[in-house]
PDB file of C-alpha atoms in Angstrom:
ATOM      1  CA  MET A   3      73.944  52.235 110.465  1.00 51.00           C
ATOM      2  CA  SER A   4      74.348  50.618 107.105  1.00 46.00           C
ATOM      3  CA  LYS A   5      77.583  50.808 105.191  1.00 45.00           C
ATOM      4  CA  GLU A   6      75.787  52.634 102.381  1.00 44.00           C
ATOM      5  CA  LYS A   7      74.542  55.385 104.770  1.00 41.00           C
ATOM      6  CA  MET A   8      78.021  55.767 106.252  1.00 41.00           C
ATOM      7  CA  VAL A   9      79.502  56.282 102.783  1.00 39.00           C
ATOM      8  CA  ILE A  10      76.840  58.891 101.951  1.00 41.00           C
ATOM      9  CA  MET A  11      77.411  60.700 105.283  1.00 40.00           C
ATOM     10  CA  SER A  12      81.128  60.443 104.816  1.00 39.00           C
ATOM     11  CA  GLY A  13      80.762  62.019 101.364  1.00 40.00           C
ATOM     12  CA  LYS A  14      78.597  64.854 102.764  1.00 39.00           C
ATOM     13  CA  THR A  15      81.089  65.477 105.565  1.00 38.00           C
ATOM     14  CA  ARG A  16      83.956  65.540 103.097  1.00 38.00           C
ATOM     15  CA  ILE A  17      82.102  68.020 100.861  1.00 38.00           C
ATOM     16  CA  LYS A  18      81.321  70.272 103.858  1.00 40.00           C
ATOM     17  CA  THR A  19      84.943  70.066 104.931  1.00 35.00           C
ATOM     18  CA  LEU A  20      86.099  70.976 101.416  1.00 32.00           C
ATOM     19  CA  ILE A  21      83.696  73.919 101.255  1.00 37.00           C
ATOM     20  CA  VAL A  22      84.763  75.219 104.679  1.00 34.00           C
ATOM     21  CA  SER A  23      88.430  74.740 103.721  1.00 35.00           C
ATOM     22  CA  PHE A  24      87.855  76.600 100.458  1.00 35.00           C
ATOM     23  CA  VAL A  25      86.132  79.512 102.221  1.00 33.00           C
ATOM     24  CA  VAL A  26      88.864  79.754 104.866  1.00 33.00           C
ATOM     25  CA  THR A  27      91.593  79.577 102.219  1.00 32.00           C
ATOM     26  CA  ALA A  28      89.838  82.221 100.117  1.00 33.00           C
ATOM     27  CA  LEU A  29      89.603  84.541 103.125  1.00 31.00           C
ATOM     28  CA  ILE A  30      93.251  84.071 103.999  1.00 32.00           C
ATOM     29  CA  VAL A  31      94.443  84.594 100.430  1.00 32.00           C
ATOM     30  CA  SER A  32      92.264  87.659  99.954  1.00 35.00           C
ATOM     31  CA  GLY A  33      93.397  89.236 103.218  1.00 37.00           C
ATOM     32  CA  CYS A  34      89.933  88.719 104.714  1.00 37.00           C
ATOM     33  CA  TRP A  35      88.352  90.877 102.031  1.00 36.00           C
ATOM     34  CA  ASN A  36      84.601  91.016 102.268  1.00 36.00           C
ATOM     35  CA  PRO A  37      82.818  92.129  99.066  1.00 35.00           C
ATOM     36  CA  PHE A  38      79.886  93.381 101.163  1.00 33.00           C
ATOM     37  CA  SER A  39      82.109  95.585 103.296  1.00 34.00           C
ATOM     38  CA  PRO A  40      84.668  97.386 101.118  1.00 36.00           C
ATOM     39  CA  LYS A  41      87.794  98.900 102.662  1.00 37.00           C
ATOM     40  CA  THR A  42      87.472 102.371 104.060  1.00 36.00           C
ATOM     41  CA  GLU A  43      89.976 104.747 105.566  1.00 39.00           C
ATOM     42  CA  GLU A  44      88.917 103.482 108.981  1.00 39.00           C
ATOM     43  CA  SER A  45      89.594  99.844 108.135  1.00 35.00           C
ATOM     44  CA  GLN A  46      93.013 100.842 106.824  1.00 57.00           C
ATOM     45  CA  GLY A  47      93.892 102.363 110.195  1.00 67.00           C
ATOM     46  CA  ILE A  48      93.421 106.020 109.243  1.00 79.00           C
ATOM     47  CA  GLN A  49      90.451 107.866 110.627  1.00 90.00           C
ATOM     48  CA  TYR A  50      90.627 111.571 109.788  1.00 95.00           C
ATOM     49  CA  HIS A  51      88.934 113.944 112.193  1.00 95.00           C
ATOM     50  CA  ASN A  52      85.810 115.454 110.697  1.00 94.00           C
ATOM     51  CA  PRO A  53      84.885 117.986 111.849  1.00 94.00           C
ATOM     52  CA  VAL A  54      88.235 119.416 112.898  1.00 96.00           C
ATOM     53  CA  ASP A  55      86.811 121.178 115.932  1.00 95.00           C
ATOM     54  CA  SER A  56      90.048 121.310 117.967  1.00 96.00           C
ATOM     55  CA  ALA A  57      93.570 122.462 117.184  1.00 96.00           C
ATOM     56  CA  TYR A  58      95.150 119.126 118.102  1.00 97.00           C
ATOM     57  CA  LYS A  59      92.872 117.374 115.588  1.00 97.00           C
ATOM     58  CA  VAL A  60      94.315 119.334 112.669  1.00 98.00           C
ATOM     59  CA  LEU A  61      97.806 118.157 113.671  1.00 97.00           C
ATOM     60  CA  GLU A  62      96.617 114.563 113.844  1.00 97.00           C
ATOM     61  CA  ASN A  63      95.076 114.959 110.373  1.00 97.00           C
ATOM     62  CA  LEU A  64      98.416 116.346 109.147  1.00 97.00           C
ATOM     63  CA  GLN A  65     100.183 113.266 110.492  1.00 96.00           C
ATOM     64  CA  TYR A  66      97.618 110.920 108.909  1.00 96.00           C
ATOM     65  CA  ALA A  67      97.924 112.697 105.547  1.00 96.00           C
ATOM     66  CA  TYR A  68     101.714 112.304 105.568  1.00 94.00           C
ATOM     67  CA  ILE A  69     101.513 108.605 106.347  1.00 94.00           C
ATOM     68  CA  SER A  70      98.861 107.954 103.700  1.00 95.00           C
ATOM     69  CA  ARG A  71     100.483 110.394 101.222  1.00 95.00           C
ATOM     70  CA  ASP A  72      97.111 112.067 100.697  1.00 96.00           C
ATOM     71  CA  ILE A  73      97.638 115.534  99.228  1.00 97.00           C
ATOM     72  CA  GLY A  74      93.961 116.482  99.486  1.00 96.00           C
ATOM     73  CA  HIS A  75      93.766 115.810 103.215  1.00 97.00           C
ATOM     74  CA  TYR A  76      97.214 117.365 103.666  1.00 97.00           C
ATOM     75  CA  LEU A  77      96.232 120.676 102.066  1.00 97.00           C
ATOM     76  CA  ALA A  78      92.945 120.703 103.992  1.00 97.00           C
ATOM     77  CA  CYS A  79      95.018 121.206 107.169  1.00 98.00           C
ATOM     78  CA  PHE A  80      96.154 124.718 106.166  1.00 98.00           C
ATOM     79  CA  ARG A  81      94.691 128.197 105.944  1.00 96.00           C
ATOM     80  CA  ASP A  82      94.992 129.947 102.583  1.00 95.00           C
ATOM     81  CA  ASP A  83      97.481 132.412 104.123  1.00 96.00           C
ATOM     82  CA  PHE A  84      99.659 129.587 105.533  1.00 97.00           C
ATOM     83  CA  GLU A  85     103.380 130.246 106.148  1.00 97.00           C
ATOM     84  CA  PHE A  86     106.136 127.665 106.634  1.00 97.00           C
ATOM     85  CA  HIS A  87     108.963 129.414 108.519  1.00 97.00           C
ATOM     86  CA  LEU A  88     112.444 128.037 107.822  1.00 95.00           C
ATOM     87  CA  LEU A  89     115.570 127.728 109.892  1.00 93.00           C
ATOM     88  CA  GLU A  90     118.058 130.469 108.946  1.00 93.00           C
ATOM     89  CA  ILE A  91     120.386 127.862 107.413  1.00 93.00           C
ATOM     90  CA  ASP A  92     117.587 126.982 104.941  1.00 93.00           C
ATOM     91  CA  TRP A  93     116.802 130.522 103.813  1.00 94.00           C
ATOM     92  CA  ASP A  94     117.024 130.693 100.019  1.00 95.00           C
ATOM     93  CA  ASP A  95     115.268 132.089  96.969  1.00 95.00           C
ATOM     94  CA  TYR A  96     112.520 129.447  96.677  1.00 92.00           C
ATOM     95  CA  THR A  97     110.228 131.611  94.567  1.00 90.00           C
ATOM     96  CA  GLY A  98     112.884 132.573  92.010  1.00 92.00           C
ATOM     97  CA  ASN A  99     112.262 136.314  92.387  1.00 94.00           C
ATOM     98  CA  GLY A 100     115.800 137.172  93.550  1.00 95.00           C
ATOM     99  CA  VAL A 101     114.738 137.696  97.173  1.00 95.00           C
ATOM    100  CA  ILE A 102     115.883 135.341  99.940  1.00 96.00           C
ATOM    101  CA  ASP A 103     112.822 133.669 101.460  1.00 95.00           C
ATOM    102  CA  GLU A 104     112.621 133.146 105.220  1.00 96.00           C
ATOM    103  CA  TYR A 105     109.318 131.303 104.753  1.00 95.00           C
ATOM    104  CA  TRP A 106     107.088 130.046 101.963  1.00 96.00           C
ATOM    105  CA  GLY A 107     103.355 129.914 101.467  1.00 96.00           C
ATOM    106  CA  LEU A 108     100.744 127.309 100.639  1.00 97.00           C
ATOM    107  CA  ASP A 109     101.589 127.237  96.921  1.00 96.00           C
ATOM    108  CA  LEU A 110     105.157 125.994  97.505  1.00 95.00           C
ATOM    109  CA  GLU A 111     104.045 123.719 100.341  1.00 96.00           C
ATOM    110  CA  GLU A 112     101.629 122.086  97.903  1.00 97.00           C
ATOM    111  CA  GLU A 113     104.239 121.827  95.126  1.00 95.00           C
ATOM    112  CA  PHE A 114     106.866 120.220  97.398  1.00 94.00           C
ATOM    113  CA  HIS A 115     104.444 117.704  98.875  1.00 95.00           C
ATOM    114  CA  ILE A 116     102.873 116.699  95.575  1.00 96.00           C
ATOM    115  CA  SER A 117     106.388 115.869  94.394  1.00 94.00           C
ATOM    116  CA  MET A 118     107.171 113.852  97.529  1.00 93.00           C
ATOM    117  CA  PHE A 119     103.810 112.073  97.826  1.00 95.00           C
ATOM    118  CA  ASN A 120     103.679 111.145  94.130  1.00 95.00           C
ATOM    119  CA  SER A 121     107.329 110.184  93.737  1.00 94.00           C
ATOM    120  CA  THR A 122     107.787 106.608  92.539  1.00 93.00           C
ATOM    121  CA  ASN A 123     111.138 106.654  94.354  1.00 93.00           C
ATOM    122  CA  VAL A 124     109.451 107.212  97.758  1.00 94.00           C
ATOM    123  CA  THR A 125     108.216 103.923  99.193  1.00 94.00           C
ATOM    124  CA  THR A 126     107.022 104.901 102.690  1.00 94.00           C
ATOM    125  CA  ILE A 127     106.628 108.029 104.773  1.00 95.00           C
ATOM    126  CA  ASP A 128     106.408 107.881 108.543  1.00 95.00           C
ATOM    127  CA  LEU A 129     105.719 111.010 110.598  1.00 95.00           C
ATOM    128  CA  THR A 130     105.358 110.996 114.358  1.00 96.00           C
ATOM    129  CA  LEU A 131     104.313 114.135 116.228  1.00 96.00           C
ATOM    130  CA  SER A 132     104.693 114.017 120.014  1.00 97.00           C
ATOM    131  CA  GLY A 133     103.495 116.406 122.657  1.00 96.00           C
ATOM    132  CA  SER A 134     100.254 117.786 123.987  1.00 95.00           C
ATOM    133  CA  SER A 135     100.971 121.398 124.928  1.00 94.00           C
ATOM    134  CA  GLN A 136      98.494 123.939 123.672  1.00 95.00           C
ATOM    135  CA  TYR A 137      98.237 127.542 124.783  1.00 94.00           C
ATOM    136  CA  PRO A 138      97.382 130.975 123.366  1.00 95.00           C
ATOM    137  CA  TRP A 139     100.043 132.318 121.007  1.00 94.00           C
ATOM    138  CA  THR A 140     101.472 135.601 122.247  1.00 93.00           C
ATOM    139  CA  GLY A 141     102.041 136.810 118.669  1.00 91.00           C
ATOM    140  CA  ASP A 142      98.280 137.195 118.134  1.00 89.00           C
ATOM    141  CA  SER A 143      96.786 140.144 120.014  1.00 88.00           C
ATOM    142  CA  THR A 144      93.263 138.827 119.337  1.00 87.00           C
ATOM    143  CA  GLY A 145      93.953 135.675 121.382  1.00 86.00           C
ATOM    144  CA  GLN A 146      92.370 133.520 118.671  1.00 91.00           C
ATOM    145  CA  SER A 147      95.529 131.584 117.768  1.00 96.00           C
ATOM    146  CA  LEU A 148      96.859 128.609 119.682  1.00 97.00           C
ATOM    147  CA  GLN A 149     100.500 127.538 119.851  1.00 97.00           C
ATOM    148  CA  LEU A 150     101.167 123.799 119.767  1.00 98.00           C
ATOM    149  CA  ASP A 151     104.783 122.730 120.323  1.00 97.00           C
ATOM    150  CA  ARG A 152     105.540 119.276 118.982  1.00 97.00           C
ATOM    151  CA  THR A 153     108.603 117.120 118.638  1.00 96.00           C
ATOM    152  CA  PHE A 154     108.644 115.295 115.351  1.00 94.00           C
ATOM    153  CA  ASN A 155     110.367 112.402 113.701  1.00 95.00           C
ATOM    154  CA  LEU A 156     110.008 112.224 109.924  1.00 93.00           C
ATOM    155  CA  LYS A 157     111.317 109.212 108.031  1.00 95.00           C
ATOM    156  CA  VAL A 158     111.083 109.100 104.252  1.00 94.00           C
ATOM    157  CA  TYR A 159     112.072 105.740 102.813  1.00 94.00           C
ATOM    158  CA  THR A 160     113.114 105.663  99.164  1.00 93.00           C
ATOM    159  CA  LEU A 161     114.392 103.057  96.742  1.00 94.00           C
ATOM    160  CA  ASP A 162     117.850 104.595  97.271  1.00 90.00           C
ATOM    161  CA  GLY A 163     117.704 104.680 101.073  1.00 91.00           C
ATOM    162  CA  GLY A 164     115.893 107.728 102.408  1.00 91.00           C
ATOM    163  CA  PHE A 165     116.308 110.429 105.018  1.00 90.00           C
ATOM    164  CA  ILE A 166     115.352 111.262 108.573  1.00 92.00           C
ATOM    165  CA  ALA A 167     114.521 114.668 110.026  1.00 90.00           C
ATOM    166  CA  SER A 168     113.803 115.229 113.693  1.00 92.00           C
ATOM    167  CA  GLY A 169     113.456 118.035 116.142  1.00 93.00           C
ATOM    168  CA  THR A 170     110.818 120.472 117.240  1.00 95.00           C
ATOM    169  CA  ALA A 171     108.124 122.283 115.334  1.00 96.00           C
ATOM    170  CA  LEU A 172     105.892 125.094 116.457  1.00 97.00           C
ATOM    171  CA  PHE A 173     102.406 125.079 114.969  1.00 98.00           C
ATOM    172  CA  ILE A 174     100.202 128.156 115.178  1.00 98.00           C
ATOM    173  CA  CYS A 175      96.593 127.118 114.651  1.00 98.00           C
ATOM    174  CA  ARG A 176      93.517 129.282 114.202  1.00 96.00           C
ATOM    175  CA  GLU A 177      89.844 128.537 114.202  1.00 95.00           C
ATOM    176  CA  ASP A 178      87.760 129.671 111.256  1.00 94.00           C
ATOM    177  CA  THR A 179      85.058 131.645 113.062  1.00 89.00           C
ATOM    178  CA  SER A 180      82.411 130.916 110.422  1.00 92.00           C
ATOM    179  CA  SER A 181      82.883 127.125 110.202  1.00 93.00           C
ATOM    180  CA  GLY A 182      84.379 126.303 113.617  1.00 94.00           C
ATOM    181  CA  GLU A 183      87.117 124.274 111.859  1.00 96.00           C
ATOM    182  CA  TRP A 184      90.756 124.603 112.932  1.00 97.00           C
ATOM    183  CA  TYR A 185      93.621 125.129 110.488  1.00 98.00           C
ATOM    184  CA  ILE A 186      97.380 125.499 110.638  1.00 98.00           C
ATOM    185  CA  TRP A 187      98.233 129.139 110.018  1.00 97.00           C
ATOM    186  CA  GLN A 188     101.998 129.016 110.630  1.00 97.00           C
ATOM    187  CA  TRP A 189     104.534 126.222 110.959  1.00 97.00           C
ATOM    188  CA  TRP A 190     107.919 127.125 112.431  1.00 96.00           C
ATOM    189  CA  ASP A 191     110.735 124.665 111.796  1.00 93.00           C
ATOM    190  CA  LEU A 192     112.892 124.387 114.899  1.00 91.00           C
ATOM    191  CA  SER A 193     114.433 121.060 113.881  1.00 82.00           C
ATOM    192  CA  ASP A 194     117.822 119.698 114.844  1.00 69.00           C
ATOM    193  CA  THR A 195     118.506 118.071 111.477  1.00 55.00           C
TER     194      THR A 195
END
């Protein structure tokens, strides 16, 4: 091979190497972003159940919505007549009507979670629900409601530190007979902290 051909091949090899290096560097710097395949919830690690055709799926969606701080998906987990039942120590007048509330409805649940999810002071929310029990709830004579007992660990990290709540929660879920979708009807706080 002539010296001239070797220089030309060497130049081509160097250019190919530079191009490959540039592409690899660009992928690393961009976090492997591909303009032809934009990020989706699935690629971000969150895959909401749709349809929500089982009671356990609505609880998984609840957990995903907490972690992603997604108020729309969060509210989609609940029936319109949803009730959050409080520990006796937490009973208070949450509605401002002069009556001590033992539970609140979807309107206050939405208000509280919009504040938490949108807070610039909250940096990360981590919710873990554990357990797999599921059986008919004895408080529903129709037999259409399922009781799901779960242990939970909620960690809310803020710029100032944060808080942890853990314990047990009882979820009463019902299927919407017209759509076949499951929703949380009642949530009983049985937490330790």
